Amino acid sequence: MTAMQWFFSFLKKYRTKLIFAMILVTVSSLIAIVNPHVAGIIVDDIIEGGNRKILPLMMIIMVVTNLVRAVIKYWFLLIFEKSSQGMLYTMRDYVYRKLLAQDFNFYNKNRTGDLMSRQTGDMEAIRHFVAFVIYSVYENILLFLIALVMIFIVDWRMALCMIAVLPLTAVTTAKQLKAVKPAFHNIRQHFSSLNTSVQENISGNRVVKAFTKEDYEIEKFNKENDGYREAELGAANIWRKYVPIFEFLANVLSIILYLVGGIMVVKGYMSMGKLVTVSGYLWMLNQPLRQAGWLANDYQRFVTSVEKIYTTVMVEPTIQEPENAVARKHFHGDIEFAHVSYHADDEVILRDINFHIKPGQTVGIIGATGSGKSTLMNLLCRFYDVTEGEVKIDGINLKDMDLYSLRDNIGMAMQDVFLFSDTIEGNIAYGRPNCSFEEVEAVAKIANAHDFILQMPEGYDTIVGERGVGLSGGQKQRISLARALLKNPSIIILDDTTSAVDMETESQIQSELGSLQDRHTVFIIAHRISSIKDADQILVVDDGRIIEAGTHDELLERENYYYTVFHHQYGDFDAIVKDNGSRRHNEWLKGGSKVG
Ligand code: ATP
Ligand code: MG
């Protein structure tokens, strides 16, 4: 399918209406014949012939035809406007769904500002085309042809003179269309960049302020602003050359008419009334010529936008829903990674990962920053596909699994917490909007968020997110945790979820979470040993590999990476370790104190 075929597929639904509107345009254009004709009759029969009796009739005909034309015009404008809005609604919806269906890779590679301009500026160019350009082009061509035919009927010699300008018009239009195309591409490119710049500056406004980079950002923005202005001016420079040519051609027509017509009248080949009629048709020839340049611009703007939107939405997500997908309402939570490797753009992120988690187990994942912990969980959610090996849940390869049922079974509190501009209750209940308030409250209590929520100005009804009240990092994390828990999924992933809460609160959250165990397989990614020490299995990730696995005690005994981290976080424990005092470690850790 080409971009244009794709666009026209949206118009199909409105085909009947648009054809009807085109018929109205045709009728209105045909009615335009009447006035010049009547004017001719007035000159020949009334002024020169002295037949005054038909004057009132002629006046009535003129008034009525003008009224009818106005009504018809109103009618078809309404149809075009409504159809364009309806079509645009469907197209926006389609594009939005396509964007939602895109995977992480797509969003890693596309700038938000670019995607926003697809849904705003580009859509507007399309709307303008459907609401205005389609009928204008048709109406202008029709008026031109009708006028030519009418002039032919009045006097064929004069019509032949007028036709002489047609090839010139066609060549000029074609040249302009070709010349402005790259300019409009350039405009769209700069518009996207401008949008991205505004979006990033607004989103990152706090960072800009903290680094007092306002001047720098203004300068950066001005560059984008300049770029956009230059792009628009560049296009204007091109079409500006063509507009006078069309104007000139329109004037040539007038000159031909009055010159040739005048001579013919003087020589007695044509009556005065006929010259008046022909000059009445002149606007029907002139107007299309004058508008040709502008319409060519609008058309090219539209084509560019359709192509932009089309190339954005036609990107196939790399994560594909399998045929004959296995769907499960509820998983047990048996998870196996077998020889899993993941490469992103030739870079090896994870290599030969092997582990097997039984249902109901809690898994701690620890490792240096950038070692691949979050990526591991992204593979489990199938946000990315493994490059080699297999990830299985309950023995089913993720690639054979229904994507919806896979993700519906996983509750994830992501490392970058994102809250929507909604109430706290709305944010927590995001995954199950129909749940009861008691359920929201229950998970908020587990996440140790209930107390601080009650202290907010409007409790659970407090609006948070972008336009709401500010929350601390730890508060956001706890709401995100509650949101993940409320889904009541078989698999819970907590990626760095308690990193910003104090150890006391973390320990309370852990004891609450403990009560959920057995029903859920839980992954806890953390940098603090205190967050994961009670896990049934701890995986130590380093540079994309699992370098150690075992329980807290086992790992300490091995005196390896985990032992070193523990040592760094809790000071010199050699004596205690030698004493094999894991019970004492735990007591120590609960207190959260660091031994100096
Ligand atoms: P942290 O503790 O800081 O959260 P992490 O262990 O979670 O770190 P990951 O986010 O898994 O680390 O990233 C592992 C490595 O993979 C990093 O070097 C990162 O730059 C890289 N990486 C992650 N996602 C992608 C991606 N989509 N494309 C390319 N590289 C990526
Ligand atoms: Mg991470």
XYZ file of C-alpha atoms and ligand atoms in Angstrom:
628
model
C 0.000 0.000 0.000
C 1.266 3.459 -0.781
C 0.819 6.410 1.547
C -1.934 7.796 -0.694
C -3.828 4.504 -0.832
C -3.600 4.389 2.924
C -5.023 7.905 3.167
C -7.869 7.167 0.761
C -8.814 4.078 2.763
C -9.942 6.510 5.487
C -12.075 8.439 3.019
C -13.920 5.311 1.854
C -16.484 5.592 4.610
C -17.389 9.083 3.400
C -17.419 8.219 -0.289
C -21.174 8.577 -0.781
C -21.319 11.838 1.127
C -18.339 13.250 -0.725
C -19.729 12.222 -4.111
C -22.982 13.945 -3.194
C -21.042 17.044 -2.124
C -19.144 16.951 -5.423
C -22.481 16.868 -7.251
C -23.475 19.961 -5.276
C -20.191 21.608 -6.290
C -20.975 20.713 -9.895
C -24.477 22.175 -9.649
C -23.185 25.337 -8.019
C -20.551 25.716 -10.746
C -23.140 25.174 -13.457
C -25.414 27.780 -11.908
C -22.523 30.210 -12.253
C -23.245 30.202 -15.997
C -26.541 31.978 -15.478
C -25.399 35.443 -14.407
C -23.082 36.283 -17.310
C -25.706 34.920 -19.676
C -28.416 37.121 -18.161
C -26.040 40.101 -18.255
C -25.626 39.491 -21.996
C -29.387 39.412 -22.489
C -29.779 42.654 -20.532
C -27.263 44.414 -22.800
C -28.474 42.987 -26.111
C -32.237 42.768 -25.537
C -33.018 45.395 -22.925
C -30.445 48.151 -23.342
C -29.923 47.855 -27.100
C -33.198 46.099 -28.079
C -35.406 48.205 -25.780
C -37.365 45.199 -24.486
C -37.843 46.510 -20.946
C -40.584 44.086 -19.976
C -38.180 41.231 -19.294
C -36.006 43.301 -16.956
C -37.824 42.294 -13.705
C -37.673 38.624 -14.752
C -33.942 38.902 -15.421
C -33.407 40.543 -12.039
C -35.351 37.797 -10.279
C -33.363 35.109 -12.094
C -30.105 36.726 -10.998
C -31.152 37.073 -7.364
C -32.571 33.552 -7.160
C -29.553 31.888 -8.786
C -27.235 33.730 -6.415
C -29.305 32.660 -3.440
C -29.443 29.059 -4.608
C -25.669 29.082 -5.143
C -25.120 30.401 -1.634
C -27.339 27.710 -0.101
C -25.676 24.955 -2.115
C -22.248 26.242 -1.175
C -23.179 26.259 2.509
C -24.436 22.709 2.149
C -21.349 21.267 0.488
C -18.974 23.165 2.771
C -20.767 21.584 5.711
C -20.425 18.113 4.210
C -16.722 18.580 3.526
C -16.078 19.983 6.982
C -17.995 17.212 8.745
C -16.410 14.495 6.620
C -12.939 15.892 7.226
C -13.488 15.999 10.978
C -14.971 12.504 10.990
C -12.156 11.133 8.879
C -9.570 12.840 11.020
C -11.111 11.417 14.166
C -10.743 7.896 12.779
C -7.236 8.574 11.556
C -6.088 10.038 14.881
C -7.565 7.051 16.665
C -5.801 4.681 14.272
C -2.468 6.447 14.632
C -2.828 6.521 18.415
C -3.551 2.787 18.540
C -0.567 2.140 16.307
C 1.639 4.202 18.602
C 0.363 2.334 21.648
C 1.098 -0.973 19.946
C 4.701 0.011 19.323
C 7.427 -1.566 21.398
C 10.217 -0.172 23.547
C 12.607 -0.157 20.588
C 10.326 2.205 18.692
C 10.121 4.644 21.579
C 13.877 4.430 22.117
C 14.380 5.552 18.531
C 11.613 8.147 18.056
C 11.512 11.518 19.727
C 8.341 12.404 21.604
C 8.147 15.785 19.862
C 8.232 14.087 16.448
C 5.433 11.741 17.381
C 3.410 14.616 18.792
C 3.699 16.568 15.539
C 2.332 13.558 13.635
C -0.818 13.876 15.711
C -1.039 17.672 15.526
C 0.495 19.617 12.617
C 0.428 16.749 10.139
C -3.175 15.904 10.945
C -4.124 19.543 10.441
C -2.602 19.554 6.938
C -4.712 16.507 6.121
C -7.858 18.058 7.533
C -7.327 21.180 5.477
C -6.906 19.052 2.368
C -10.169 17.175 2.877
C -12.171 20.172 4.054
C -10.920 22.673 1.497
C -8.392 21.565 -1.092
C -10.335 18.640 -2.584
C -13.417 20.655 -3.460
C -11.448 23.779 -4.356
C -9.372 21.930 -6.932
C -12.462 20.272 -8.373
C -14.496 23.495 -8.358
C -11.729 25.495 -10.001
C -11.133 22.957 -12.740
C -14.879 22.748 -13.308
C -15.359 26.529 -13.433
C -12.492 26.838 -15.871
C -13.855 24.143 -18.173
C -17.441 25.420 -17.998
C -16.296 28.947 -18.807
C -14.265 27.678 -21.750
C -17.211 25.684 -23.084
C -19.537 28.649 -22.676
C -17.110 30.939 -24.451
C -16.877 28.298 -27.193
C -20.629 28.419 -27.555
C -20.638 32.211 -27.678
C -17.679 32.473 -30.002
C -15.246 29.635 -30.794
C -12.520 31.928 -32.126
C -12.266 33.728 -28.851
C -12.266 30.432 -26.922
C -9.297 29.208 -28.975
C -7.335 32.307 -27.967
C -8.098 31.609 -24.310
C -7.034 27.965 -24.562
C -3.590 29.152 -25.580
C -2.743 29.823 -21.926
C -3.661 26.309 -20.789
C -0.366 24.539 -21.592
C 1.532 27.310 -19.830
C -0.668 26.897 -16.758
C -0.189 23.135 -16.720
C 3.585 23.403 -17.036
C 3.801 26.049 -14.292
C 1.655 24.007 -11.881
C 3.706 20.861 -12.476
C 6.958 22.776 -11.967
C 5.750 24.326 -8.746
C 4.538 21.000 -7.358
C 7.958 19.501 -8.006
C 9.878 22.461 -6.653
C 8.037 22.879 -3.352
C 7.974 19.192 -2.377
C 11.440 19.082 -0.759
C 10.782 22.459 0.842
C 7.703 21.133 2.593
C 9.622 18.055 3.724
C 12.140 20.408 5.208
C 9.377 22.356 6.943
C 7.933 19.205 8.540
C 11.413 18.187 9.699
C 12.011 21.538 11.358
C 8.527 21.618 12.831
C 9.207 18.245 14.467
C 12.514 19.463 15.863
C 10.882 22.602 17.190
C 8.199 20.494 18.834
C 10.809 18.198 20.370
C 12.737 21.141 21.700
C 9.644 22.630 23.350
C 8.549 19.277 24.749
C 11.982 18.456 26.202
C 12.383 21.901 27.699
C 9.038 21.780 29.388
C 9.520 18.233 30.676
C 13.065 18.957 31.767
C 12.327 22.403 33.099
C 13.459 21.533 36.621
C 16.845 20.384 35.394
C 17.194 23.539 33.303
C 16.507 25.654 36.389
C 18.751 23.625 38.667
C 21.659 24.112 36.280
C 20.669 27.719 35.491
C 20.766 26.817 31.808
C 17.888 29.076 30.800
C 20.055 31.186 28.482
C 21.590 28.118 26.915
C 18.143 26.586 26.361
C 16.785 29.829 24.914
C 19.716 29.898 22.521
C 19.093 26.263 21.591
C 15.410 26.960 21.121
C 16.131 30.043 19.031
C 18.212 27.874 16.724
C 15.244 25.571 16.244
C 12.952 28.550 15.868
C 15.309 30.041 13.265
C 15.492 26.728 11.490
C 11.725 26.527 11.247
C 11.400 30.110 10.082
C 14.104 29.578 7.462
C 12.369 26.410 6.277
C 9.059 28.262 5.902
C 10.800 31.166 4.167
C 12.656 28.718 1.931
C 9.354 27.262 0.775
C 7.901 30.754 0.391
C 10.891 31.744 -1.751
C 10.064 28.906 -4.085
C 6.343 29.394 -4.402
C 6.704 33.162 -4.542
C 8.279 32.705 -7.954
C 5.230 30.887 -9.244
C 2.415 33.015 -7.862
C 3.217 36.007 -10.151
C 3.333 33.665 -13.146
C -0.203 32.514 -12.416
C -1.232 36.121 -11.845
C 0.352 37.045 -15.166
C -1.472 34.244 -16.988
C -4.758 35.386 -15.463
C -4.104 38.928 -16.662
C -3.135 37.676 -20.117
C -6.600 36.134 -20.318
C -8.223 39.487 -19.549
C -6.087 41.225 -22.134
C -6.898 38.622 -24.791
C -10.586 38.898 -24.006
C -10.808 42.651 -24.223
C -8.418 42.946 -27.155
C -9.821 40.168 -29.312
C -13.397 40.795 -28.098
C -13.148 44.557 -28.719
C -11.874 44.043 -32.249
C -14.637 41.518 -32.957
C -17.334 43.838 -31.653
C -15.955 46.767 -33.615
C -15.745 44.644 -36.736
C -19.302 43.430 -36.124
C -18.423 39.725 -35.662
C -19.880 39.737 -32.188
C -22.598 41.684 -30.376
C -21.849 43.898 -27.346
C -24.040 41.650 -25.179
C -21.925 38.613 -26.094
C -18.769 40.460 -25.090
C -20.418 41.255 -21.737
C -21.339 37.573 -21.346
C -17.803 36.477 -22.155
C -16.333 39.017 -19.760
C -18.750 37.656 -17.137
C -17.084 34.277 -17.578
C -13.673 35.803 -17.181
C -13.596 35.442 -13.389
C -14.336 31.746 -13.867
C -11.101 31.517 -15.847
C -9.060 33.914 -13.734
C -9.886 32.595 -10.290
C -8.631 29.045 -10.938
C -5.393 30.453 -12.328
C -4.897 32.757 -9.365
C -5.586 29.926 -6.911
C -3.532 27.281 -8.693
C -0.312 28.244 -6.923
C -1.856 28.232 -3.461
C -3.652 24.961 -4.035
C -0.451 23.379 -5.314
C 1.172 24.416 -2.018
C -1.644 23.008 0.077
C -1.565 19.797 -1.875
C 2.163 19.352 -1.360
C 1.872 20.141 2.356
C -0.788 17.460 2.550
C 1.246 14.868 0.628
C 4.251 15.450 2.883
C 2.159 15.029 6.009
C 0.471 11.867 4.782
C 3.874 10.386 3.964
C 5.226 11.352 7.387
C 2.320 9.810 9.250
C 2.310 6.757 7.030
C 5.999 5.983 7.558
C 5.542 6.384 11.309
C 2.561 4.074 11.659
C 3.744 1.461 9.204
C 6.782 0.529 11.307
C 6.146 -3.071 12.304
C 6.782 -3.662 16.002
C 9.667 -6.072 16.505
C 7.668 -7.754 19.248
C 5.033 -9.709 17.372
C 1.994 -11.466 18.715
C 2.509 -15.161 17.866
C 0.033 -17.112 15.770
C -1.935 -19.598 17.866
C -0.789 -17.743 20.971
C -1.162 -19.547 24.287
C -3.342 -17.490 26.605
C -3.574 -18.153 30.338
C -5.738 -16.318 32.787
C -3.412 -17.122 35.609
C 0.163 -18.330 35.682
C 1.733 -20.367 38.467
C 4.863 -18.284 38.159
C 7.464 -20.925 37.270
C 10.148 -18.981 35.425
C 13.092 -20.265 33.485
C 15.812 -18.439 31.601
C 17.755 -20.897 29.444
C 20.962 -19.725 27.725
C 19.505 -16.276 27.257
C 21.538 -13.597 25.514
C 20.406 -10.172 24.505
C 22.147 -7.858 22.084
C 21.047 -4.313 21.336
C 22.518 -2.727 18.223
C 25.489 -5.112 18.204
C 26.195 -4.442 21.851
C 26.016 -7.489 24.105
C 23.843 -6.549 27.064
C 23.173 -9.995 28.535
C 25.004 -13.254 27.869
C 24.181 -16.865 28.638
C 21.746 -16.245 31.470
C 20.445 -19.410 33.152
C 18.180 -19.707 36.170
C 14.995 -21.408 37.235
C 12.543 -19.946 39.725
C 9.749 -21.982 41.274
C 6.274 -20.540 41.797
C 5.987 -18.452 44.931
C 9.717 -17.872 45.291
C 11.219 -14.484 45.903
C 14.249 -13.634 43.820
C 16.674 -10.887 44.647
C 18.748 -9.396 41.851
C 21.768 -7.331 42.702
C 24.671 -6.053 40.663
C 26.547 -2.973 39.562
C 24.693 -0.225 37.798
C 24.369 -0.914 34.080
C 25.018 -4.622 34.612
C 21.720 -5.642 32.981
C 19.249 -6.153 35.842
C 16.405 -4.078 34.376
C 17.058 -5.580 30.955
C 16.604 -9.048 32.451
C 13.125 -8.054 33.628
C 12.338 -6.313 30.325
C 12.987 -9.659 28.638
C 10.648 -11.381 31.079
C 7.871 -8.923 30.147
C 8.836 -9.363 26.495
C 9.433 -5.655 26.079
C 12.412 -6.885 24.067
C 12.933 -10.267 22.480
C 15.885 -12.392 23.503
C 18.602 -12.662 20.880
C 19.454 -16.236 21.857
C 17.988 -18.789 24.231
C 14.530 -19.025 25.742
C 12.517 -17.452 28.497
C 9.712 -19.693 29.737
C 6.880 -19.127 32.142
C 5.139 -22.315 33.356
C 7.093 -24.122 30.654
C 5.712 -21.965 27.830
C 8.155 -20.010 25.697
C 7.309 -16.305 25.890
C 7.419 -16.129 22.113
C 4.459 -18.532 21.951
C 2.486 -16.692 24.568
C -0.342 -14.242 24.135
C 1.257 -10.859 24.865
C -1.755 -9.515 26.719
C -2.053 -12.476 29.039
C 1.707 -12.425 29.641
C 1.787 -8.781 30.713
C -1.528 -9.004 32.500
C 0.041 -11.619 34.755
C 2.954 -9.397 35.660
C 2.789 -6.474 38.061
C 5.741 -4.209 37.586
C 6.944 -1.265 39.582
C 9.382 0.244 37.120
C 12.634 1.898 37.973
C 11.530 5.207 36.423
C 8.280 5.846 38.217
C 5.679 7.486 36.017
C 2.441 8.686 37.549
C -0.461 9.942 35.477
C -2.144 13.292 36.095
C -4.890 11.678 38.108
C -5.884 11.118 41.709
C -3.768 8.867 43.888
C -6.631 6.385 43.891
C -6.823 6.536 40.083
C -3.085 5.947 39.818
C -3.090 2.972 42.141
C -6.151 1.464 40.476
C -4.695 1.983 36.991
C -4.438 -1.749 36.296
C -7.904 -2.550 37.708
C -10.028 0.589 37.489
C -13.171 -1.201 38.661
C -11.781 -2.421 41.967
C -13.238 -1.253 45.254
C -11.760 1.543 47.343
C -11.021 -0.990 50.115
C -8.750 -2.884 47.738
C -6.877 0.298 46.877
C -6.496 1.034 50.552
C -5.290 -2.489 51.286
C -2.443 -2.370 48.756
C -1.561 1.160 49.833
C -1.131 -0.218 53.351
C 1.117 -3.027 52.124
C 3.186 -0.478 50.213
C 3.363 1.646 53.352
C 1.717 4.501 51.479
C -1.596 4.690 53.324
C -0.411 6.982 56.101
C 1.225 9.590 53.931
C -1.697 9.505 51.485
C -4.091 10.363 54.325
C -1.936 13.347 55.127
C -2.220 14.684 51.577
C -4.624 17.660 51.106
C -7.394 15.496 49.717
C -6.234 12.045 50.727
C -6.766 9.453 48.016
C -8.463 12.102 45.856
C -5.348 14.262 45.675
C -4.298 14.831 42.116
C -0.688 13.843 41.490
C 1.402 13.490 38.366
C 2.431 16.262 36.066
C -0.139 18.808 37.134
C -0.691 17.593 40.653
C 0.984 18.082 43.985
C 4.609 17.191 44.275
C 5.489 13.842 45.782
C 8.839 12.780 47.152
C 10.804 10.097 45.303
C 9.999 7.521 47.986
C 6.296 8.439 47.965
C 6.130 7.983 44.209
C 7.861 4.634 44.524
C 5.328 3.457 47.085
C 2.379 4.475 44.927
C 3.997 2.668 42.023
C 4.447 -0.397 44.257
C 0.781 -0.266 45.320
C -0.223 0.015 41.658
C 1.781 -3.106 40.795
C 0.353 -5.049 43.732
C -3.274 -4.152 43.035
C -3.194 -6.080 39.784
C -2.808 -9.173 41.961
C -0.515 -10.690 39.346
C 1.244 -14.047 39.545
C 4.574 -12.357 38.979
C 5.652 -9.168 40.706
C 8.695 -7.201 39.590
C 10.033 -4.490 41.835
C 12.800 -2.671 40.031
C 14.660 -0.527 42.525
C 11.302 0.153 44.140
C 12.475 0.873 47.647
C 15.728 2.621 46.765
C 14.356 5.991 47.810
C 12.646 4.921 51.018
C 14.393 4.775 54.348
C 15.450 1.409 55.693
C 12.848 1.418 58.445
C 10.024 1.876 55.939
C 11.616 -0.654 53.626
C 11.713 -3.212 56.358
C 8.008 -2.601 57.078
C 7.194 -2.977 53.383
C 9.168 -6.191 53.287
C 7.333 -7.707 56.185
C 4.000 -6.756 54.544
C 5.182 -8.214 51.249
C 6.195 -11.350 53.093
C 2.538 -11.968 53.828
C 1.851 -12.087 50.085
C 4.509 -14.652 49.393
C 3.703 -18.143 48.160
C 0.971 -16.728 45.955
C 3.343 -14.666 43.851
C 6.717 -15.064 42.290
C 8.505 -11.877 43.245
C 11.593 -10.285 41.698
C 13.275 -7.594 43.723
C 16.025 -5.619 42.050
C 18.048 -3.606 44.491
C 21.414 -2.169 45.282
C 20.927 -2.506 49.039
C 21.545 -5.933 50.462
C 18.883 -5.229 53.079
C 16.269 -5.236 50.260
C 16.997 -8.745 49.064
C 18.642 -10.643 51.892
C 15.528 -12.716 52.640
C 15.029 -13.846 49.050
C 14.862 -17.557 48.286
C 17.402 -16.995 45.562
C 19.733 -14.114 44.935
C 21.187 -13.566 41.482
C 24.295 -11.456 41.253
C 24.584 -9.826 37.837
C 27.809 -8.373 36.550
C 28.499 -7.118 33.054
C 25.536 -8.978 31.583
C 26.239 -12.319 33.278
C 25.027 -14.029 36.390
C 28.216 -14.481 38.326
C 26.747 -15.882 41.529
C 23.444 -17.352 42.661
C 22.243 -18.640 45.989
C 20.738 -17.556 49.268
C 22.147 -14.739 51.376
C 24.011 -17.140 53.625
C 25.367 -19.220 50.772
C 26.626 -16.165 48.963
C 28.292 -14.771 52.045
C 30.076 -18.046 52.580
C 31.472 -17.923 49.080
C 33.262 -14.719 49.984
C 32.959 -13.397 46.450
C 31.229 -10.370 44.805
C 28.170 -10.479 47.070
C 30.373 -10.810 50.103
C 32.346 -7.745 49.016
C 29.210 -5.692 48.470
C 27.918 -6.764 51.843
C 31.249 -5.848 53.334
C 31.086 -2.385 51.771
C 27.558 -1.746 52.926
C 27.853 -3.099 56.434
C 31.472 -2.700 57.316
C 33.837 -5.324 58.653
C 31.819 -8.407 59.243
C 34.586 -10.915 58.938
C 34.287 -11.930 62.515
C 30.549 -12.385 62.287
C 30.752 -14.290 59.027
C 33.330 -16.631 60.424
C 31.003 -17.108 63.321
C 28.375 -18.016 60.678
C 26.036 -15.734 62.464
C 23.445 -15.222 59.775
C 20.809 -14.701 62.420
C 22.904 -11.892 63.786
C 23.355 -10.396 60.307
C 19.658 -10.255 59.936
C 19.157 -8.570 63.240
C 21.806 -6.086 62.269
C 20.309 -5.499 58.863
C 16.847 -4.921 60.251
C 18.234 -2.099 62.275
C 19.639 -0.756 59.037
C 22.744 0.513 60.694
C 26.047 0.839 58.985
C 29.016 -0.246 60.951
C 31.749 2.288 60.669
P 20.772 0.162 37.103
O 21.184 -0.530 38.342
O 21.512 1.430 36.936
O 19.315 0.294 36.955
P 20.714 -2.054 35.272
O 21.491 -3.206 35.760
O 19.256 -2.089 35.465
O 21.308 -0.722 35.881
P 20.133 -1.996 32.496
O 19.158 -0.906 32.487
O 19.628 -3.366 32.389
O 21.081 -1.870 33.751
O 21.151 -1.724 31.316
C 22.199 -2.616 31.024
C 23.031 -2.087 29.869
O 22.266 -2.152 28.691
C 23.441 -0.639 30.008
O 24.763 -0.526 29.580
C 22.525 0.112 29.081
O 23.183 1.210 28.541
C 22.234 -0.927 28.045
N 20.885 -0.834 27.463
C 19.732 -0.983 28.108
N 18.702 -0.908 27.273
C 19.220 -0.683 26.060
C 18.673 -0.482 24.764
N 17.384 -0.493 24.534
N 19.508 -0.276 23.740
C 20.831 -0.245 23.937
N 21.401 -0.426 25.122
C 20.619 -0.632 26.182
Mg 17.892 -0.807 36.180
